[in-house]
PDB file of C-alpha atoms in Angstrom:
ATOM      1  CA  MET A  12      23.786 -43.988  -4.637  1.00 54.00           C
ATOM      2  CA  ALA A  13      23.923 -40.135  -5.575  1.00 62.00           C
ATOM      3  CA  LYS A  14      21.674 -37.931  -3.119  1.00 68.00           C
ATOM      4  CA  ARG A  15      18.671 -36.151  -4.520  1.00 65.00           C
ATOM      5  CA  PRO A  16      18.795 -32.110  -4.766  1.00 63.00           C
ATOM      6  CA  ALA A  17      17.082 -30.556  -2.239  1.00 57.00           C
ATOM      7  CA  PRO A  18      13.789 -29.127  -3.527  1.00 58.00           C
ATOM      8  CA  ALA A  19      14.049 -25.187  -4.242  1.00 57.00           C
ATOM      9  CA  PRO A  20      12.580 -23.266  -1.408  1.00 64.00           C
ATOM     10  CA  ARG A  21       9.023 -22.354  -1.853  1.00 65.00           C
ATOM     11  CA  ALA A  22       8.928 -18.743  -3.356  1.00 75.00           C
ATOM     12  CA  PHE A  23       5.287 -18.526  -3.648  1.00 82.00           C
ATOM     13  CA  GLN A  24       2.290 -17.200  -1.130  1.00 86.00           C
ATOM     14  CA  ARG A  25      -0.814 -19.135  -1.151  1.00 90.00           C
ATOM     15  CA  MET A  26      -3.888 -16.892  -0.916  1.00 91.00           C
ATOM     16  CA  LEU A  27      -7.197 -17.432   0.877  1.00 90.00           C
ATOM     17  CA  SER A  28      -8.733 -17.180  -2.883  1.00 92.00           C
ATOM     18  CA  GLY A  29      -6.735 -20.189  -4.034  1.00 90.00           C
ATOM     19  CA  ARG A  30      -4.071 -18.256  -5.837  1.00 92.00           C
ATOM     20  CA  ARG A  31      -0.316 -18.747  -5.888  1.00 92.00           C
ATOM     21  CA  LEU A  32       1.646 -15.660  -6.229  1.00 92.00           C
ATOM     22  CA  ASP A  33       5.540 -16.579  -7.381  1.00 89.00           C
ATOM     23  CA  LEU A  34       7.585 -13.658  -5.578  1.00 87.00           C
ATOM     24  CA  LEU A  35      10.191 -14.116  -8.212  1.00 86.00           C
ATOM     25  CA  ASP A  36       8.016 -13.958 -11.147  1.00 90.00           C
ATOM     26  CA  PRO A  37       4.484 -12.498 -10.252  1.00 93.00           C
ATOM     27  CA  SER A  38       1.617 -12.895 -12.558  1.00 94.00           C
ATOM     28  CA  PRO A  39      -1.105 -10.526 -13.406  1.00 95.00           C
ATOM     29  CA  LEU A  40      -3.290 -13.820 -13.150  1.00 95.00           C
ATOM     30  CA  ASP A  41      -2.548 -14.703  -9.871  1.00 95.00           C
ATOM     31  CA  VAL A  42      -3.824 -11.024  -8.538  1.00 97.00           C
ATOM     32  CA  GLU A  43      -7.156 -10.215  -6.958  1.00 97.00           C
ATOM     33  CA  ILE A  44      -8.217  -7.329  -5.300  1.00 98.00           C
ATOM     34  CA  GLU A  45     -10.093  -9.423  -2.411  1.00 97.00           C
ATOM     35  CA  ASP A  46      -6.409 -11.038  -1.657  1.00 97.00           C
ATOM     36  CA  ILE A  47      -4.928  -7.493  -1.487  1.00 98.00           C
ATOM     37  CA  ALA A  48      -7.523  -6.159   0.708  1.00 98.00           C
ATOM     38  CA  HIS A  49      -7.615  -9.151   2.890  1.00 97.00           C
ATOM     39  CA  GLY A  50      -3.639  -9.172   3.371  1.00 97.00           C
ATOM     40  CA  LEU A  51      -3.515  -4.932   3.675  1.00 98.00           C
ATOM     41  CA  ALA A  52      -6.163  -5.067   6.055  1.00 98.00           C
ATOM     42  CA  ARG A  53      -3.978  -7.245   8.587  1.00 97.00           C
ATOM     43  CA  VAL A  54      -0.461  -5.395   8.117  1.00 96.00           C
ATOM     44  CA  ALA A  55       0.190  -3.140  10.932  1.00 96.00           C
ATOM     45  CA  ARG A  56       1.709   0.293   9.987  1.00 96.00           C
ATOM     46  CA  TRP A  57       5.076   1.288  12.432  1.00 95.00           C
ATOM     47  CA  ASN A  58       5.329  -2.410  13.243  1.00 92.00           C
ATOM     48  CA  GLY A  59       2.126  -2.031  15.369  1.00 95.00           C
ATOM     49  CA  GLN A  60       3.704   0.682  17.679  1.00 95.00           C
ATOM     50  CA  THR A  61       0.646   2.764  17.462  1.00 97.00           C
ATOM     51  CA  THR A  62      -1.991   3.611  20.058  1.00 96.00           C
ATOM     52  CA  GLY A  63      -5.471   2.239  20.318  1.00 92.00           C
ATOM     53  CA  ALA A  64      -7.387  -0.778  20.425  1.00 95.00           C
ATOM     54  CA  GLN A  65      -7.029  -2.108  16.801  1.00 96.00           C
ATOM     55  CA  ILE A  66      -3.894  -1.691  14.690  1.00 97.00           C
ATOM     56  CA  PHE A  67      -3.432   1.308  11.929  1.00 98.00           C
ATOM     57  CA  SER A  68      -3.309  -0.936   9.117  1.00 98.00           C
ATOM     58  CA  VAL A  69      -1.986  -0.731   5.169  1.00 98.00           C
ATOM     59  CA  ALA A  70      -5.042  -0.849   3.919  1.00 98.00           C
ATOM     60  CA  GLN A  71      -6.237   2.194   5.731  1.00 98.00           C
ATOM     61  CA  HIS A  72      -2.860   4.160   5.220  1.00 98.00           C
ATOM     62  CA  SER A  73      -3.510   3.277   1.448  1.00 98.00           C
ATOM     63  CA  VAL A  74      -6.900   5.008   1.498  1.00 98.00           C
ATOM     64  CA  LEU A  75      -5.251   7.892   3.603  1.00 97.00           C
ATOM     65  CA  VAL A  76      -2.665   8.809   0.705  1.00 97.00           C
ATOM     66  CA  GLU A  77      -4.713   8.228  -1.838  1.00 97.00           C
ATOM     67  CA  SER A  78      -7.025  11.031  -0.741  1.00 96.00           C
ATOM     68  CA  ILE A  79      -3.947  13.179   0.236  1.00 96.00           C
ATOM     69  CA  ALA A  80      -2.876  12.813  -3.494  1.00 96.00           C
ATOM     70  CA  ALA A  81      -6.205  13.891  -4.840  1.00 94.00           C
ATOM     71  CA  ASP A  82      -5.744  16.996  -2.316  1.00 93.00           C
ATOM     72  CA  LEU A  83      -2.384  17.680  -3.383  1.00 93.00           C
ATOM     73  CA  ASP A  84      -3.689  17.586  -7.428  1.00 94.00           C
ATOM     74  CA  PRO A  85      -7.692  18.223  -7.538  1.00 92.00           C
ATOM     75  CA  GLY A  86      -7.302  17.274 -11.198  1.00 94.00           C
ATOM     76  CA  MET A  87      -5.563  13.877 -10.900  1.00 96.00           C
ATOM     77  CA  PRO A  88      -7.397  11.414 -13.206  1.00 96.00           C
ATOM     78  CA  ALA A  89      -8.879   7.989 -11.566  1.00 97.00           C
ATOM     79  CA  ARG A  90      -6.498   5.530 -13.083  1.00 96.00           C
ATOM     80  CA  TRP A  91      -3.693   7.865 -11.125  1.00 97.00           C
ATOM     81  CA  ARG A  92      -5.923   7.989  -8.207  1.00 98.00           C
ATOM     82  CA  MET A  93      -5.973   4.217  -8.229  1.00 98.00           C
ATOM     83  CA  MET A  94      -2.282   3.726  -8.759  1.00 98.00           C
ATOM     84  CA  ALA A  95      -2.237   5.926  -5.688  1.00 98.00           C
ATOM     85  CA  LEU A  96      -4.207   3.702  -3.714  1.00 98.00           C
ATOM     86  CA  LEU A  97      -2.262   0.868  -4.725  1.00 98.00           C
ATOM     87  CA  HIS A  98       1.044   2.013  -4.195  1.00 97.00           C
ATOM     88  CA  ASP A  99       1.588  -0.411  -1.295  1.00 97.00           C
ATOM     89  CA  ALA A 100      -0.221  -3.011  -2.290  1.00 97.00           C
ATOM     90  CA  PRO A 101       3.062  -5.609  -2.401  1.00 95.00           C
ATOM     91  CA  GLU A 102       2.516  -5.500   1.303  1.00 95.00           C
ATOM     92  CA  TYR A 103      -0.366  -7.673   1.113  1.00 95.00           C
ATOM     93  CA  VAL A 104       2.682 -10.332   0.240  1.00 92.00           C
ATOM     94  CA  ILE A 105       5.559  -8.762   1.743  1.00 88.00           C
ATOM     95  CA  GLY A 106       4.528  -6.900   4.812  1.00 85.00           C
ATOM     96  CA  ASP A 107       5.175  -3.407   5.969  1.00 76.00           C
ATOM     97  CA  MET A 108       8.745  -2.923   6.471  1.00 70.00           C
ATOM     98  CA  ILE A 109      10.030   0.089   8.061  1.00 63.00           C
ATOM     99  CA  SER A 110      11.946   2.478   6.380  1.00 66.00           C
ATOM    100  CA  PRO A 111      14.908   1.545   8.564  1.00 62.00           C
ATOM    101  CA  PHE A 112      15.315  -1.728   7.834  1.00 63.00           C
ATOM    102  CA  LYS A 113      14.409  -1.338   4.133  1.00 62.00           C
ATOM    103  CA  ALA A 114      17.987   0.907   4.515  1.00 64.00           C
ATOM    104  CA  VAL A 115      19.743  -1.813   5.677  1.00 60.00           C
ATOM    105  CA  ILE A 116      18.330  -4.784   2.964  1.00 63.00           C
ATOM    106  CA  GLY A 117      18.754  -2.531   0.179  1.00 62.00           C
ATOM    107  CA  HIS A 118      18.036  -2.876  -3.630  1.00 61.00           C
ATOM    108  CA  ASP A 119      16.853  -6.728  -3.145  1.00 72.00           C
ATOM    109  CA  TYR A 120      13.890  -5.789  -0.924  1.00 75.00           C
ATOM    110  CA  LYS A 121      12.995  -3.005  -3.977  1.00 81.00           C
ATOM    111  CA  ALA A 122      13.408  -5.239  -6.575  1.00 86.00           C
ATOM    112  CA  VAL A 123      11.061  -7.733  -5.394  1.00 86.00           C
ATOM    113  CA  GLU A 124       8.358  -4.945  -4.390  1.00 90.00           C
ATOM    114  CA  ASN A 125       8.557  -3.433  -7.627  1.00 91.00           C
ATOM    115  CA  ARG A 126       7.908  -6.831  -9.400  1.00 93.00           C
ATOM    116  CA  ILE A 127       4.950  -7.487  -7.853  1.00 95.00           C
ATOM    117  CA  LEU A 128       3.396  -4.000  -8.022  1.00 97.00           C
ATOM    118  CA  ALA A 129       4.182  -4.309 -11.850  1.00 97.00           C
ATOM    119  CA  ALA A 130       2.176  -7.347 -11.850  1.00 97.00           C
ATOM    120  CA  ILE A 131      -0.418  -5.683  -9.650  1.00 98.00           C
ATOM    121  CA  HIS A 132      -0.957  -2.570 -11.977  1.00 98.00           C
ATOM    122  CA  MET A 133      -0.950  -4.984 -15.080  1.00 97.00           C
ATOM    123  CA  ARG A 134      -3.663  -7.091 -13.601  1.00 97.00           C
ATOM    124  CA  PHE A 135      -6.265  -3.572 -13.382  1.00 97.00           C
ATOM    125  CA  ALA A 136      -5.258  -2.385 -16.609  1.00 96.00           C
ATOM    126  CA  LEU A 137      -2.504   0.326 -15.600  1.00 97.00           C
ATOM    127  CA  PRO A 138       0.820   0.876 -16.741  1.00 96.00           C
ATOM    128  CA  ALA A 139       3.048  -1.553 -15.087  1.00 95.00           C
ATOM    129  CA  ALA A 140       5.587   1.461 -13.913  1.00 94.00           C
ATOM    130  CA  THR A 141       4.580   4.515 -12.190  1.00 95.00           C
ATOM    131  CA  PRO A 142       4.532   7.477 -14.241  1.00 95.00           C
ATOM    132  CA  ALA A 143       7.152   9.953 -12.565  1.00 96.00           C
ATOM    133  CA  ALA A 144       5.129  12.628 -12.146  1.00 96.00           C
ATOM    134  CA  LEU A 145       2.725  10.407 -10.290  1.00 97.00           C
ATOM    135  CA  LEU A 146       5.255   9.036  -8.320  1.00 96.00           C
ATOM    136  CA  THR A 147       6.437  12.443  -7.198  1.00 97.00           C
ATOM    137  CA  ILE A 148       2.741  13.045  -5.828  1.00 97.00           C
ATOM    138  CA  THR A 149       2.489   9.839  -4.577  1.00 97.00           C
ATOM    139  CA  LYS A 150       5.823  10.253  -2.375  1.00 96.00           C
ATOM    140  CA  GLN A 151       4.568  13.623  -1.501  1.00 96.00           C
ATOM    141  CA  ALA A 152       1.104  11.910  -0.115  1.00 97.00           C
ATOM    142  CA  ASP A 153       3.225   9.031   1.321  1.00 97.00           C
ATOM    143  CA  LYS A 154       5.361  11.508   3.857  1.00 96.00           C
ATOM    144  CA  ALA A 155       2.179  13.710   4.231  1.00 96.00           C
ATOM    145  CA  ALA A 156       0.706  10.747   5.860  1.00 97.00           C
ATOM    146  CA  ALA A 157       3.478   9.351   7.427  1.00 96.00           C
ATOM    147  CA  PHE A 158       3.705  12.669   9.521  1.00 96.00           C
ATOM    148  CA  ILE A 159      -0.247  12.479  10.359  1.00 96.00           C
ATOM    149  CA  GLU A 160       0.081   9.156  11.497  1.00 97.00           C
ATOM    150  CA  ALA A 161       3.478   9.499  13.369  1.00 97.00           C
ATOM    151  CA  THR A 162       2.164  12.608  15.373  1.00 96.00           C
ATOM    152  CA  ARG A 163      -1.477  11.345  16.020  1.00 96.00           C
ATOM    153  CA  LEU A 164      -0.586   7.740  16.767  1.00 97.00           C
ATOM    154  CA  ALA A 165       2.931   6.962  16.650  1.00 97.00           C
ATOM    155  CA  GLY A 166       4.184   9.022  19.779  1.00 96.00           C
ATOM    156  CA  PHE A 167       5.938  11.191  17.505  1.00 97.00           C
ATOM    157  CA  THR A 168       6.251  14.709  18.577  1.00 97.00           C
ATOM    158  CA  ILE A 169       5.401  17.607  15.812  1.00 95.00           C
ATOM    159  CA  ALA A 170       9.043  18.729  15.575  1.00 96.00           C
ATOM    160  CA  GLU A 171      10.250  15.267  15.305  1.00 96.00           C
ATOM    161  CA  ALA A 172       8.075  14.070  12.688  1.00 96.00           C
ATOM    162  CA  GLU A 173       8.733  17.371  10.746  1.00 95.00           C
ATOM    163  CA  GLN A 174      12.473  17.026  10.792  1.00 95.00           C
ATOM    164  CA  PHE A 175      11.681  12.737   9.391  1.00 93.00           C
ATOM    165  CA  PHE A 176       8.750  13.741   6.593  1.00 94.00           C
ATOM    166  CA  GLY A 177       8.286  17.332   6.426  1.00 93.00           C
ATOM    167  CA  ARG A 178       4.973  19.231   7.746  1.00 91.00           C
ATOM    168  CA  PRO A 179       2.215  19.002   5.221  1.00 91.00           C
ATOM    169  CA  ARG A 180      -0.004  21.497   4.386  1.00 86.00           C
ATOM    170  CA  LEU A 181      -3.570  19.977   3.565  1.00 83.00           C
ATOM    171  CA  ALA A 182      -7.349  20.686   3.631  1.00 77.00           C
ATOM    172  CA  LEU A 183      -8.859  17.248   3.961  1.00 77.00           C
ATOM    173  CA  ARG A 184     -12.207  17.597   5.781  1.00 78.00           C
ATOM    174  CA  ASN A 185     -12.448  13.793   7.094  1.00 81.00           C
ATOM    175  CA  LEU A 186      -9.073  13.442   8.405  1.00 85.00           C
ATOM    176  CA  ASP A 187     -10.090  12.274  11.703  1.00 88.00           C
ATOM    177  CA  ALA A 188     -12.070   9.209  10.151  1.00 88.00           C
ATOM    178  CA  LEU A 189      -9.017   8.210   7.958  1.00 91.00           C
ATOM    179  CA  VAL A 190      -6.686   8.206  10.844  1.00 95.00           C
ATOM    180  CA  SER A 191      -8.891   6.333  13.164  1.00 95.00           C
ATOM    181  CA  PRO A 192      -7.869   3.014  13.613  1.00 97.00           C
ATOM    182  CA  MET A 193     -10.183   0.144  13.001  1.00 96.00           C
ATOM    183  CA  ASP A 194     -10.823  -3.666  12.884  1.00 97.00           C
ATOM    184  CA  ALA A 195      -9.308  -5.713   9.944  1.00 97.00           C
ATOM    185  CA  THR A 196     -12.693  -6.429   8.547  1.00 98.00           C
ATOM    186  CA  SER A 197     -13.731  -2.664   8.320  1.00 98.00           C
ATOM    187  CA  ALA A 198     -10.603  -1.680   6.980  1.00 98.00           C
ATOM    188  CA  LYS A 199     -11.212  -4.391   4.376  1.00 98.00           C
ATOM    189  CA  ASP A 200     -14.379  -3.011   3.721  1.00 98.00           C
ATOM    190  CA  LEU A 201     -12.987   0.623   3.495  1.00 98.00           C
ATOM    191  CA  PHE A 202     -10.317  -0.141   1.044  1.00 98.00           C
ATOM    192  CA  LEU A 203     -12.299  -2.537  -1.196  1.00 98.00           C
ATOM    193  CA  ALA A 204     -15.116   0.440  -1.389  1.00 98.00           C
ATOM    194  CA  ARG A 205     -12.807   3.230  -2.390  1.00 98.00           C
ATOM    195  CA  PHE A 206     -11.255   0.433  -5.132  1.00 98.00           C
ATOM    196  CA  ALA A 207     -15.108  -0.304  -6.302  1.00 98.00           C
ATOM    197  CA  GLU A 208     -15.269   3.640  -6.797  1.00 98.00           C
ATOM    198  CA  LEU A 209     -12.254   4.508  -8.651  1.00 98.00           C
ATOM    199  CA  GLU A 210     -12.798   1.250 -10.775  1.00 97.00           C
ATOM    200  CA  SER A 211     -16.310   2.789 -11.584  1.00 97.00           C
ATOM    201  CA  ALA A 212     -14.567   6.215 -12.699  1.00 96.00           C
ATOM    202  CA  MET A 213     -12.194   4.275 -14.483  1.00 95.00           C
ATOM    203  CA  ASN A 214     -14.732   2.336 -16.687  1.00 91.00           C
ATOM    204  CA  HIS A 215     -17.066   5.357 -16.871  1.00 87.00           C
ATOM    205  CA  PRO A 216     -15.452   8.663 -17.077  1.00 78.00           C
ATOM    206  CA  ALA A 217     -17.450  11.904 -16.782  1.00 69.00           C
TER     207      ALA A 217
END
């Protein structure tokens, strides 16, 4: 009697909303902002190697990067700011791998990340691919956020962080609040509030 073929390995993530996101072929219809916020608020930056009683979550990092991007380009339209806020949104499914490990894995990780990000963008009426100019600004903002987090939370000296990330010049007034680790519920609420503000600005441009 021939053996039955082994079932294919599970390639979807079940969300608390009941949605199932297929990592190999993600559909925008399976993306919910509540799931994204819930997941990102529980994913730790720096593999959790930060000071304080709480982790510094990817949800907080996302709000920080969006704020820095707007500081770098004060005229940035709301839809671009939304894309900056969502730049790490795939990590609600795949987690936050530190850059050295991403370098070890190579292009396979990036391909999965890009597919999920495209589905997220389309779910919220954004271009599937990030425009080149915005990608440049977002990377600058991401590096600036990394410098701030590294020196304030992750134990890096200023000289060490400057070597890896460069030293940003920013004029953010609420920086202390943005880099103060918070509990998961507060981080989720912070992310959702900023998402709602940007969505409203997109739908009702001045």
